[in-house]
Coordinates of C-alpha atoms in Angstrom, one line a residue:
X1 CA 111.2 247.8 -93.6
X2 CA 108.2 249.7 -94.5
X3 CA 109.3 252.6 -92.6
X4 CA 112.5 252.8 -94.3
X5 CA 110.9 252.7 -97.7
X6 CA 109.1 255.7 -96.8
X7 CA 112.2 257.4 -95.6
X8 CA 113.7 257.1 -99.2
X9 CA 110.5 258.1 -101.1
X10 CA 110.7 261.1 -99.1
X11 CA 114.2 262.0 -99.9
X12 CA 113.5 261.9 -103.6
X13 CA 112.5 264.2 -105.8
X14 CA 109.5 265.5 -106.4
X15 CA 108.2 268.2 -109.0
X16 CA 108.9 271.6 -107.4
X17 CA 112.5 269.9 -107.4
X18 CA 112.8 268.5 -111.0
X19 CA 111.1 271.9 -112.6
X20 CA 113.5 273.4 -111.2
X21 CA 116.5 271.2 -112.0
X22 CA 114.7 271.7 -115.9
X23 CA 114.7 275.2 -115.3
X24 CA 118.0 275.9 -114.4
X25 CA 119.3 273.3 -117.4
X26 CA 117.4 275.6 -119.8
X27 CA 117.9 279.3 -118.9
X28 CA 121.4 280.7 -119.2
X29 CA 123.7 281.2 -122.7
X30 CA 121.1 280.1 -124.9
X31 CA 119.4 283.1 -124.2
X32 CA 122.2 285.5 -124.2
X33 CA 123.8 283.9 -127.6
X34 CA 120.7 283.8 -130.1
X35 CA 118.3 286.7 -128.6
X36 CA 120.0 289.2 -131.1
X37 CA 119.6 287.0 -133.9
X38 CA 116.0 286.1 -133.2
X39 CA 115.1 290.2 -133.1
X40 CA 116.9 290.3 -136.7
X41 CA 114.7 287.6 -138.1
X42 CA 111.5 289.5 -136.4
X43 CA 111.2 292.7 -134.7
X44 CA 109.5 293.0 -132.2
X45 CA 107.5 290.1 -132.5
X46 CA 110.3 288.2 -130.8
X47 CA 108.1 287.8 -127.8
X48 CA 105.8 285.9 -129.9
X49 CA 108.5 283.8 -131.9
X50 CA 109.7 282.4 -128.1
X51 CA 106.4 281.8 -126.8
X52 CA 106.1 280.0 -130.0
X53 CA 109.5 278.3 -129.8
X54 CA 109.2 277.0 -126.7
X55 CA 105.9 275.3 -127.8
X56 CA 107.8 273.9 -130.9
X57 CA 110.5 272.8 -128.4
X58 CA 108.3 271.1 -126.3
X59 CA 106.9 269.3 -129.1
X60 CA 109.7 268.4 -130.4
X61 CA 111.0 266.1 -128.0
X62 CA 107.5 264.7 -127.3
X63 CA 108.9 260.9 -127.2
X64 CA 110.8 262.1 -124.0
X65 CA 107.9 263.8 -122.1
X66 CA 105.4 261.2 -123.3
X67 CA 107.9 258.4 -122.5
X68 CA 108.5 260.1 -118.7
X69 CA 104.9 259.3 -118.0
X70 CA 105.0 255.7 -119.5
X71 CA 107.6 253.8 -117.9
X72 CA 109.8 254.4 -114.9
X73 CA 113.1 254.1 -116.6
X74 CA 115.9 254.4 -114.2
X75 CA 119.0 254.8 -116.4
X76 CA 116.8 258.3 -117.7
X77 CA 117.3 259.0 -121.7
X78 CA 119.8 256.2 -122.2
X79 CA 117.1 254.2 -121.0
X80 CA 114.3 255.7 -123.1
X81 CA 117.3 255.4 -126.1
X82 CA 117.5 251.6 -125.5
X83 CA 113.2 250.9 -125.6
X84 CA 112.7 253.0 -128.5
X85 CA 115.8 253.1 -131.0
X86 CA 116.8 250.1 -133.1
X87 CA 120.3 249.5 -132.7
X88 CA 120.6 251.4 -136.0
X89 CA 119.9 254.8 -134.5
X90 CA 120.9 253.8 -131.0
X91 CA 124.9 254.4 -133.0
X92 CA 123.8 257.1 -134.5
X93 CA 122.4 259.2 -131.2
X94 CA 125.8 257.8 -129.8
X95 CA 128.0 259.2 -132.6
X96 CA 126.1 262.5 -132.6
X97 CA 127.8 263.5 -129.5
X98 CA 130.7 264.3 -131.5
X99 CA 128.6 267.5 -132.1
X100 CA 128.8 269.0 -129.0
X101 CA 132.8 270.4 -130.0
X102 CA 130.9 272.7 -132.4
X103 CA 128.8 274.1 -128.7
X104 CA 132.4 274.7 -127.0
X105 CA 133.2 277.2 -130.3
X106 CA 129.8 278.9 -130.3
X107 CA 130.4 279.2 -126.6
X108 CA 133.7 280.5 -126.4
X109 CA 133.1 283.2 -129.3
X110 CA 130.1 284.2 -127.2
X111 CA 132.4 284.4 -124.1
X112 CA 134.6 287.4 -126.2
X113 CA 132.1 288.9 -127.7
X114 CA 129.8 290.0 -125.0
X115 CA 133.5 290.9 -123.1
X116 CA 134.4 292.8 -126.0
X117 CA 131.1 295.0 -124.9
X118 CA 133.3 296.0 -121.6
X119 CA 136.8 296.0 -122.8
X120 CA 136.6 296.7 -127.2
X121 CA 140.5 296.1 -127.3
X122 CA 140.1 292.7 -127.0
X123 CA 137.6 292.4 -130.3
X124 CA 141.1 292.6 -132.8
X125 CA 141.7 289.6 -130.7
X126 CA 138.6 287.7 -130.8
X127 CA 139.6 284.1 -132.4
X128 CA 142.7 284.0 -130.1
X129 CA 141.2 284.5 -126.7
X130 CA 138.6 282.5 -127.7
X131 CA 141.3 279.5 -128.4
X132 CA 142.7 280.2 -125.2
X133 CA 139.2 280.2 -123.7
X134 CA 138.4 276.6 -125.1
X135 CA 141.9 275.4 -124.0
X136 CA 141.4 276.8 -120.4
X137 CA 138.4 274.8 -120.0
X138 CA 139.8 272.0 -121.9
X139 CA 142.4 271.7 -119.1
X140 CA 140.3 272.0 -116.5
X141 CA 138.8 268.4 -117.1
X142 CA 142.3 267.7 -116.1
X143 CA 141.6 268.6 -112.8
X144 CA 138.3 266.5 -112.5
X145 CA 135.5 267.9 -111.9
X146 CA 135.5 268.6 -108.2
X147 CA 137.7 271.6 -108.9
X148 CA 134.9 273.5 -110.9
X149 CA 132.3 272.4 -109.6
X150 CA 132.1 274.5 -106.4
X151 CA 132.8 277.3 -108.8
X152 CA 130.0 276.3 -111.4
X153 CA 127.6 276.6 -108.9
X154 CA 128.6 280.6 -108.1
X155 CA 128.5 281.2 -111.7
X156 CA 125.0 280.0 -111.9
X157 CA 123.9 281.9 -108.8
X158 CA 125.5 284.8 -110.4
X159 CA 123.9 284.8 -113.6
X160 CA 120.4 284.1 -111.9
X161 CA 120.9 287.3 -110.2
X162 CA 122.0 289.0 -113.0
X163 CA 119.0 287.8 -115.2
X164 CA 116.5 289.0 -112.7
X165 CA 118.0 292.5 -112.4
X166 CA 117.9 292.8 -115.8
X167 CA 114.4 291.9 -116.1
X168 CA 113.7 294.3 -113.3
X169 CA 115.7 297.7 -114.4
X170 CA 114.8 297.3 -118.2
X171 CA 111.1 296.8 -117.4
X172 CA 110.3 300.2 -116.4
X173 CA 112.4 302.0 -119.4
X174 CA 110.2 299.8 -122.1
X175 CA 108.6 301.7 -124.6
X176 CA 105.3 299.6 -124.0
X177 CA 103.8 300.8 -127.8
X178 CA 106.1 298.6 -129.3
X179 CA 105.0 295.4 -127.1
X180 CA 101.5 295.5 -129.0
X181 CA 101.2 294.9 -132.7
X182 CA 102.5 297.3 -134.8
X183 CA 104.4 297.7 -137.8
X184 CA 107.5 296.6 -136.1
X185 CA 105.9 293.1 -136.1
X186 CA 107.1 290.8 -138.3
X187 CA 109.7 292.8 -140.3
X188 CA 110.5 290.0 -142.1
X189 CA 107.0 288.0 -142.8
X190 CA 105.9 284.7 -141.9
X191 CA 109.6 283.5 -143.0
X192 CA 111.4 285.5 -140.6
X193 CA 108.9 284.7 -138.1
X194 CA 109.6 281.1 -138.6
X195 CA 113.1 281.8 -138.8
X196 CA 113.4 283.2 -135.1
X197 CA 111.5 280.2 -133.6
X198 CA 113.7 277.8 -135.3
X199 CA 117.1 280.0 -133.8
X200 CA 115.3 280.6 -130.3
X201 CA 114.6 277.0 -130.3
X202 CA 117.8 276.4 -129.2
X203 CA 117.8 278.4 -126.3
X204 CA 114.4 276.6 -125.1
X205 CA 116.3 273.4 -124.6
X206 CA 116.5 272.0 -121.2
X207 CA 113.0 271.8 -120.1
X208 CA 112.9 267.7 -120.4
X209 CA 116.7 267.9 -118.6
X210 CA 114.3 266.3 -115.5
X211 CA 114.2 263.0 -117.4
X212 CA 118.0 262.2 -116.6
X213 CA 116.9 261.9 -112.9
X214 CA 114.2 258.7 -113.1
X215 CA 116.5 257.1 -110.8
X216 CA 115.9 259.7 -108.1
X217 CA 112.5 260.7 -108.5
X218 CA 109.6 260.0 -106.6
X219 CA 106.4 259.2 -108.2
X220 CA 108.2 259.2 -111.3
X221 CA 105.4 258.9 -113.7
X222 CA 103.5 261.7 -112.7
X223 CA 106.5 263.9 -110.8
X224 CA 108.7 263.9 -114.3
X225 CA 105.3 265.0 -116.9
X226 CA 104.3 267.7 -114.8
X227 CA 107.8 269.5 -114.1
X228 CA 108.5 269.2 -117.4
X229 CA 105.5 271.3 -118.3
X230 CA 106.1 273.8 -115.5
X231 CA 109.6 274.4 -116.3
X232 CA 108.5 275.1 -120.1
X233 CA 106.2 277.1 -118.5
X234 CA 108.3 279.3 -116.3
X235 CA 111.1 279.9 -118.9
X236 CA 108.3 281.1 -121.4
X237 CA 107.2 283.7 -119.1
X238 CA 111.1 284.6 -117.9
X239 CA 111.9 284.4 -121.4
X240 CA 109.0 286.7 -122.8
X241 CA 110.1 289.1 -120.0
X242 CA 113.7 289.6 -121.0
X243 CA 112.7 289.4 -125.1
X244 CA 110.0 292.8 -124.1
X245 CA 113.3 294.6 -122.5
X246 CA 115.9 293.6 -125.2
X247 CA 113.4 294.8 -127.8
X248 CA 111.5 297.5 -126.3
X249 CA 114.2 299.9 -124.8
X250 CA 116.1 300.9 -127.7
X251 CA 115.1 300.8 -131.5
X252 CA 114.9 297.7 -133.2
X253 CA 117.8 298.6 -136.1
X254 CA 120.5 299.5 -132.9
X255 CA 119.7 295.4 -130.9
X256 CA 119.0 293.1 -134.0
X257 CA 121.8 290.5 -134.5
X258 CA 123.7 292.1 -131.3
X259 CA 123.6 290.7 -127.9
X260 CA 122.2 291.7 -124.8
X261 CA 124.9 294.0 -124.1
X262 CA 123.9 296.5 -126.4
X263 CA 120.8 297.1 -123.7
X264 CA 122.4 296.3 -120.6
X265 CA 124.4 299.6 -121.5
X266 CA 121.6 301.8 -122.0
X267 CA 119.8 300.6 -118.8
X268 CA 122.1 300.2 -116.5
X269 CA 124.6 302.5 -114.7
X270 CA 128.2 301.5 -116.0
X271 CA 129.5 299.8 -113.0
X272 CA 126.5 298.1 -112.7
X273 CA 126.8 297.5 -116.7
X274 CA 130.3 295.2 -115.9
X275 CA 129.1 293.6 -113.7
X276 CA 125.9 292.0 -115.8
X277 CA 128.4 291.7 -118.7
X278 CA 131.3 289.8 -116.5
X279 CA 129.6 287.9 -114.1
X280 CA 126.1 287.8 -115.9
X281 CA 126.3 287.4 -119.9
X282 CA 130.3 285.9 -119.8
X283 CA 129.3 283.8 -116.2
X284 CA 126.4 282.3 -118.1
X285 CA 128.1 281.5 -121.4
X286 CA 130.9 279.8 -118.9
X287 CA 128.8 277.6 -117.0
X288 CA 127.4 276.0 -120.3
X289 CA 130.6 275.8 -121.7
X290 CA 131.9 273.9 -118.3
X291 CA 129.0 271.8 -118.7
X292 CA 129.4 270.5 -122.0
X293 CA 133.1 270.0 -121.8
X294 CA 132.5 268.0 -118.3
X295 CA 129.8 266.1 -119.4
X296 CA 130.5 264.6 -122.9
X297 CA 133.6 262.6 -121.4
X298 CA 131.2 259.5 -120.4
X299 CA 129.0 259.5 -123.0
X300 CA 131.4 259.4 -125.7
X301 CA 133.7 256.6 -123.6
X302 CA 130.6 254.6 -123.4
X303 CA 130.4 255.0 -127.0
X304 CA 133.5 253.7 -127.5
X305 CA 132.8 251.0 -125.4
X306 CA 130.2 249.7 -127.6
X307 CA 132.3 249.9 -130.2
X308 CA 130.2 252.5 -132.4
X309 CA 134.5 254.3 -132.8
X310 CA 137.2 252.3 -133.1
X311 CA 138.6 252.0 -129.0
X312 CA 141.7 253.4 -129.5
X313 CA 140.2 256.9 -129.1
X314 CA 139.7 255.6 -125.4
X315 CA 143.1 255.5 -125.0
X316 CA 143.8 256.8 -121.0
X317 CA 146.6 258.2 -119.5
X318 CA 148.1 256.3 -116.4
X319 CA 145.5 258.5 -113.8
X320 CA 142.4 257.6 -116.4
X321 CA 142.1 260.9 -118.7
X322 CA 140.8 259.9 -122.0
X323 CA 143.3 262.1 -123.9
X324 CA 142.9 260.9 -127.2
X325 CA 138.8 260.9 -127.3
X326 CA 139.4 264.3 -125.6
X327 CA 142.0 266.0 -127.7
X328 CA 139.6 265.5 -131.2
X329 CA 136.7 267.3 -129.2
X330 CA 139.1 269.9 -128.6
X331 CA 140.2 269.9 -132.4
X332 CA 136.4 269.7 -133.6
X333 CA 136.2 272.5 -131.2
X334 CA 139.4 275.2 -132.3
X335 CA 138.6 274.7 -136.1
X336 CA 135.0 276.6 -136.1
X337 CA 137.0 279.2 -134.3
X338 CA 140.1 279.6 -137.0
X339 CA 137.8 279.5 -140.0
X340 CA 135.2 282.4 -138.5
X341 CA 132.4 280.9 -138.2
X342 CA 129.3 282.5 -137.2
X343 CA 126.9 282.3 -134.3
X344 CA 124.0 281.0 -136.6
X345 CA 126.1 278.7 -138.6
X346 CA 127.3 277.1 -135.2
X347 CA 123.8 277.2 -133.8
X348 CA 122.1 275.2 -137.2
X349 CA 125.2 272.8 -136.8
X350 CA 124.4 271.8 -133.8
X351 CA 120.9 271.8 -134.2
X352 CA 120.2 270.0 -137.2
X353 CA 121.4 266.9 -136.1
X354 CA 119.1 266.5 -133.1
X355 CA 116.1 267.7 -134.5
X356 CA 116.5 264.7 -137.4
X357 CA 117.0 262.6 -134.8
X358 CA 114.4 263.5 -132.7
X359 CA 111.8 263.1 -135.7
X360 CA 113.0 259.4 -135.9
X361 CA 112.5 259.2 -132.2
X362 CA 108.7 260.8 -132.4
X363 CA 108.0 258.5 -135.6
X364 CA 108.8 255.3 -133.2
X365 CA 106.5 256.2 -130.4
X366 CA 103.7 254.6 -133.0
X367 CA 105.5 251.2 -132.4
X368 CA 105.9 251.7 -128.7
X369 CA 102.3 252.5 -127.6
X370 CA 101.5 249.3 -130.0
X371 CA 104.1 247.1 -127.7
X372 CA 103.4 248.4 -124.5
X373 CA 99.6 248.9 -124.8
X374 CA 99.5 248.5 -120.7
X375 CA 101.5 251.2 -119.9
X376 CA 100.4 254.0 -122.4
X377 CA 96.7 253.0 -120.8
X378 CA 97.8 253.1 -117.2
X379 CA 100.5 256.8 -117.8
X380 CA 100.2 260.3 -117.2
X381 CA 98.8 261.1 -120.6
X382 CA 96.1 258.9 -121.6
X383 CA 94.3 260.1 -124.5
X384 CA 92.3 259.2 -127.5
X385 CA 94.3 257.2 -130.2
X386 CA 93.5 260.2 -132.7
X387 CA 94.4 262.7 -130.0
X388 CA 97.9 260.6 -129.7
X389 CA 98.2 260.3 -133.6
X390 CA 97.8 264.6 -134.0
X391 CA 100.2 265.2 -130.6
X392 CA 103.1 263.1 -132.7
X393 CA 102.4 264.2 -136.3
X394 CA 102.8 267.9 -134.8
X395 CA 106.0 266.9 -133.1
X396 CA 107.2 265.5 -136.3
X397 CA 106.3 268.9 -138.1
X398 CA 108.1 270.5 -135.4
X399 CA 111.1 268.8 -136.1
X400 CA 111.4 269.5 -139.7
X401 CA 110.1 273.2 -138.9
X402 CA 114.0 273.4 -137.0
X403 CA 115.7 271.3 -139.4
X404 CA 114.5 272.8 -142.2
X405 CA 114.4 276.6 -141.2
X406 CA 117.9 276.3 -139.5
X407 CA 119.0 274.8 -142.9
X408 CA 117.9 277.6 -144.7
X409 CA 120.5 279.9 -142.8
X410 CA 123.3 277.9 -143.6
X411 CA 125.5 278.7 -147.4
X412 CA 125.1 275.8 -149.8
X413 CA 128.4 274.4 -148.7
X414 CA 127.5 274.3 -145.0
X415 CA 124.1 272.7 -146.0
X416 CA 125.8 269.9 -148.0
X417 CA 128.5 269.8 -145.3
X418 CA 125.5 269.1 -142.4
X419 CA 123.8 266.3 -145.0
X420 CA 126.5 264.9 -145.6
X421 CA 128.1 264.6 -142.0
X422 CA 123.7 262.9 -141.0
X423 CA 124.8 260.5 -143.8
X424 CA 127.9 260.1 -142.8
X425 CA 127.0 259.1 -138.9
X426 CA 123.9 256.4 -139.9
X427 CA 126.2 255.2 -143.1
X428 CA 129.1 254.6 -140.6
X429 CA 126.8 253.4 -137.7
X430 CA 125.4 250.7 -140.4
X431 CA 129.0 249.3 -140.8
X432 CA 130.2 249.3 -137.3
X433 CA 126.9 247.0 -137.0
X434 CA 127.7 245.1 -139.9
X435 CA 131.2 244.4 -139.5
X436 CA 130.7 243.1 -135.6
X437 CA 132.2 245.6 -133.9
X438 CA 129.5 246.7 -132.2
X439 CA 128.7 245.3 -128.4
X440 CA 125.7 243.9 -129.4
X441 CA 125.0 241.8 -126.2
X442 CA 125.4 245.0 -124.1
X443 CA 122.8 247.0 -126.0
X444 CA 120.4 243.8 -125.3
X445 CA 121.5 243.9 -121.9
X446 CA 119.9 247.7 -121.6
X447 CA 117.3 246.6 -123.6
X448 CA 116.4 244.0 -121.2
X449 CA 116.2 246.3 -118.3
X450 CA 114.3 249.1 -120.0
X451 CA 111.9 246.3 -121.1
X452 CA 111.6 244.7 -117.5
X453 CA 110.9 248.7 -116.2
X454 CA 108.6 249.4 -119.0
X455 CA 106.7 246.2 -118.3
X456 CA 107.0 247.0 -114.2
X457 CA 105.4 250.7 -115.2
X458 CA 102.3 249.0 -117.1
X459 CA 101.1 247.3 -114.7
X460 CA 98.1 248.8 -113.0
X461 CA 98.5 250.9 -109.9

C-alpha cells in the first residue's frame, strides 16, 4: 500500500513541471498583440514597464499564489472561488466568463493583422477574414476537441521556436545605446509609463495557470508557490529580451503601436520573415484563440447549472453541443469585429473586469487568514501580520493601478459601457440569488469540500 502511494507521488507534478505548464499558459499572443502599444505609451523604457508589469501582475492575483501555499485545494481556482467568495461574487466570477467573446475578437483581428505584414492585400479585407477566422474556430468545437488538439500542440512548438529565434537574430542588430537611459525613456512621463504596465499586464497573465493542477501536484503546498514565482520569473527575463529587440533595432517612431512584424522584417531574411509571421506571430495568436474557445464551454455550462443564467442557454443538440450558450459567445464575439474596435479597447474590456474582481478577491484574504489561522501558520509563506497586511494592500493598489489606467484608454462611452456591464453582472447576480434560482446547496457542497481541504492543509506537518 505504501509502495503504491509512493508510485503516485512520483508521477505527479512537481515544480520544474508546473513552471513550466505557467510558462507556456503565459508566453504566446499576449506578447505579440500589446508589445506595440506598450512602446507607444513609453519608448524605450518598455523593458522597464514589463519587468514592472509582471510584478504588478503577480501582485495582483496574490489571493491565488498565497492561497496555493495554504490549502491543498483539489478542484484548483474553483476551489479557491468556493473558500474565499460569498455566494455574491461566486455569480459574479461565474457570469464574467461571458467576457472571454471579447478575447476571440482581439484575437482574431490580431490573426489578420500580423498576416497582413506578409500578404497587404488582405488588409482592405481585415473585419471579414477575421469573421471567417472566429467562425472557423467556432466550428471546430464541433469537432471536439481531440481534433485540434494534436494540432495545438505543433502550433505551440512552433511559436516557441519562433520566439527564441527572434530573440536570437534581433539581439545582435540592437542598437545597445538605447537600452540605457536616455531621452527615449519615458516619452510620455510617469502616465505613459503607467500606462504601458497596465496594457503589458495583460500579456503577463498565466504565471498562476499552475493553480488549476492541485489535483495533480505533488507537495502541493510548496510545489504550486515556488513555480509560480519561477515562471514569473522566466517570462520577465524572456519578455525583457524580446521588448530590447522590438525597441532597439529600428527607431522608436517606425515600432510604436505596430506589432512585431514591423522588426521581424528588418531582421530577418524574407523567407525566414514568413515564416516567423505565419507559423510564429499568426500560430501564437491561434493557439490562444483555440484555447479560449475550447475552454469556456464548461465553465459557462456549469454556470448555467447553478442557475447564475436562465438554463435554456444550455440547450444541447442530440450529440451534447451546447449550441445556444455557444452561439451568444460567438455573437459577443463578431460584434467587436463589425463595429472596429481597437486592440486597446478590446484589451481594457477584458481586463477591467478581472482586475475589479481580483481586488475583491485580495480584500477577502483578511477574513481568510482570520478563519483558517492553522493553515496560514503552517503554509509556504509565513510572515509577520504587518508584512501580510503591506503584501495585500499592494495587491489591492495593483488592481486599481490596471483598472484604473486601462480605463483611462477607453472614450467616455466605452467607460460607461464597462461600469455599467460590472454593475450589471453583481446587480443581476444579486437577483438570481434573491429570486431562488441559484443552486444554492451545490455551492455549499463545494464549500464543504474546500473547507474539509483547507482544514486537512492546516494541520501541522
Amino acid at each position: 500500500m505504501e509502495k503504491n502511494k509512493n508510485t503516485n507521488e512520483k508521477k505527479k507534478l512537481g515544480v520544474a513541471e508546473l513552471a513550466c505548464y505557467g510558462i507556456g499558459n503565459c508566453i504566446g499572443s499576449g506578447i505579440f498583440v500589446s508589445m506595440g502599444s506598450g512602446i507607444a505609451f513609453t519608448g524605450h523604457s518598455i523593458t522597464l514597464a514589463l519587468v514592472a508589469a509582471n510584478l504588478v501582475v503577480l501582485f495582483a492575483y496574490a489571493y491565488k499564489t498565497l492561497m496555493a501555499g495554504m490549502f491543498v485545494l483539489p478542484g484548483g481556482a474553483y476551489s479557491q472561488a468556493a473558500l474565499l467568495q460569498p455566494p455574491l461574487l461566486v455569480g459574479v466570477t461565474a457570469l464574467s466568463t461571458i467576457f472571454t467573446g471579447l478575447a476571440f475578437a482581439m484575437y482574431a483581428v490580431s490573426i489578420v493583422e500580423y498576416a497582413s505584414t506578409v500578404f497587404p492585400g488582405i488588409a482592405d479585407y481585415g473585419q471579414l477574414i477575421a469573421f471567417a477566422i472566429i467562425t472557423l474556430f467556432f466550428l471546430t468545437t464541433l469537432l471536439g476537441g481531440k481534433f485540434m488538439g494534436k494540432f495545438n500542440l505543433i502550433m505551440v512548438a512552433v511559436l516557441i521556436v519562433s520566439l527564441l529565434v527572434y530573440i536570437a537574430t534581433g539581439l545582435p542588430r540592437v542598437d545597445y545605446t538605447t537600452v540605457v537611459p536616455h531621452e527615449g525613456y519615458f516619452t510620455d512621463g510617469a502616465v505613459g509609463f503607467i500606462m504601458a504596465i497596465a496594457m503589458m499586464a495583460f500579456a503577463c497573465q498565466g504565471a498562476t495557470m499552475p493553480v488549476a493542477m492541485t489535483a495533480d501536484t505533488r507537495d502541493a503546498k510548496r510545489s504550486l508557490p515556488k513555480a509560480i514565482l519561477i515562471a514569473s520569473g522566466v517570462i520577465t527575463v524572456v519578455y525583457c529580451l524580446i521588448a530590447i529587440v522590438s525597441a532597439g533595432v529600428l527607431p522608436i517612431e517606425e515600432v510604436a503601436g505596430k506589432n512585431l512584424g514591423v522588426v521581424a522584417r528588418e531582421i530577418f531574411p524574407y523567407p525566414v520573415f514568413v515564416i516567423f509571421i505565419l507559423g510564429g506571430a499568426c500560430f501564437a495568436i491561434a493557439t490562444s484563440l483555440y484555447g479560449a474557445v475550447a475552454s469556456v464551454q464548461h465553465p459557462l455550462l456549469a454556470t448555467i447549472e447553478d442557475g447564475w443564467l436562465p438554463s435554456v442557454l444550455g440547450t444541447k443538440t442530440k450529440k451534447g453541443y451546447p449550441w445556444v450558450m455557444m452561439l451568444i459567445l460567438y455573437v459577443i464575439a463578431v460584434v467587436p469585429i463589425w463595429i472596429d474596435m481597437g486592440l486597446n479597447e478590446l484589451i481594457s474590456l477584458m481586463m477591467i473586469p478581472t482586475m475589479i474582481i481580483n481586488l475583491f478577491n485580495n480584500v477577502l484574504m483578511f477574513r481568510l487568514i482570520k478563519k483558517y489561522p492553522n493553515a496560514w501558520e503552517n503554509g509556504f509563506f509565513r510572515m509577520p501580520r504587518w508584512a501580510f497586511d503591506v503584501t495585500i494592500i499592494l495587491a489591492v493598489l495593483c488592481d486599481l493601478l490596471i483598472s484604473v489606467a486601462l480605463l483611462t484608454t477607453l472614450k467616455p462611452g466605452d467607460q460607461y459601457f464597462i461600469l455599467a456591464m460590472v454593475a450589471v453582472l453583481f446587480a443581476y447576480s444579486y437577483y438570481r440569488l434573491k429570486a431562488g434560482k441559484v443552486n444554492l446547496q451545490d455551492i455549499e457542497r463545494i464549500r464543504r469540500e474546500a473547507e474539509a481541504a483547507a482544514r486537512a492543509s492546516g494541520e501541522k506537518q
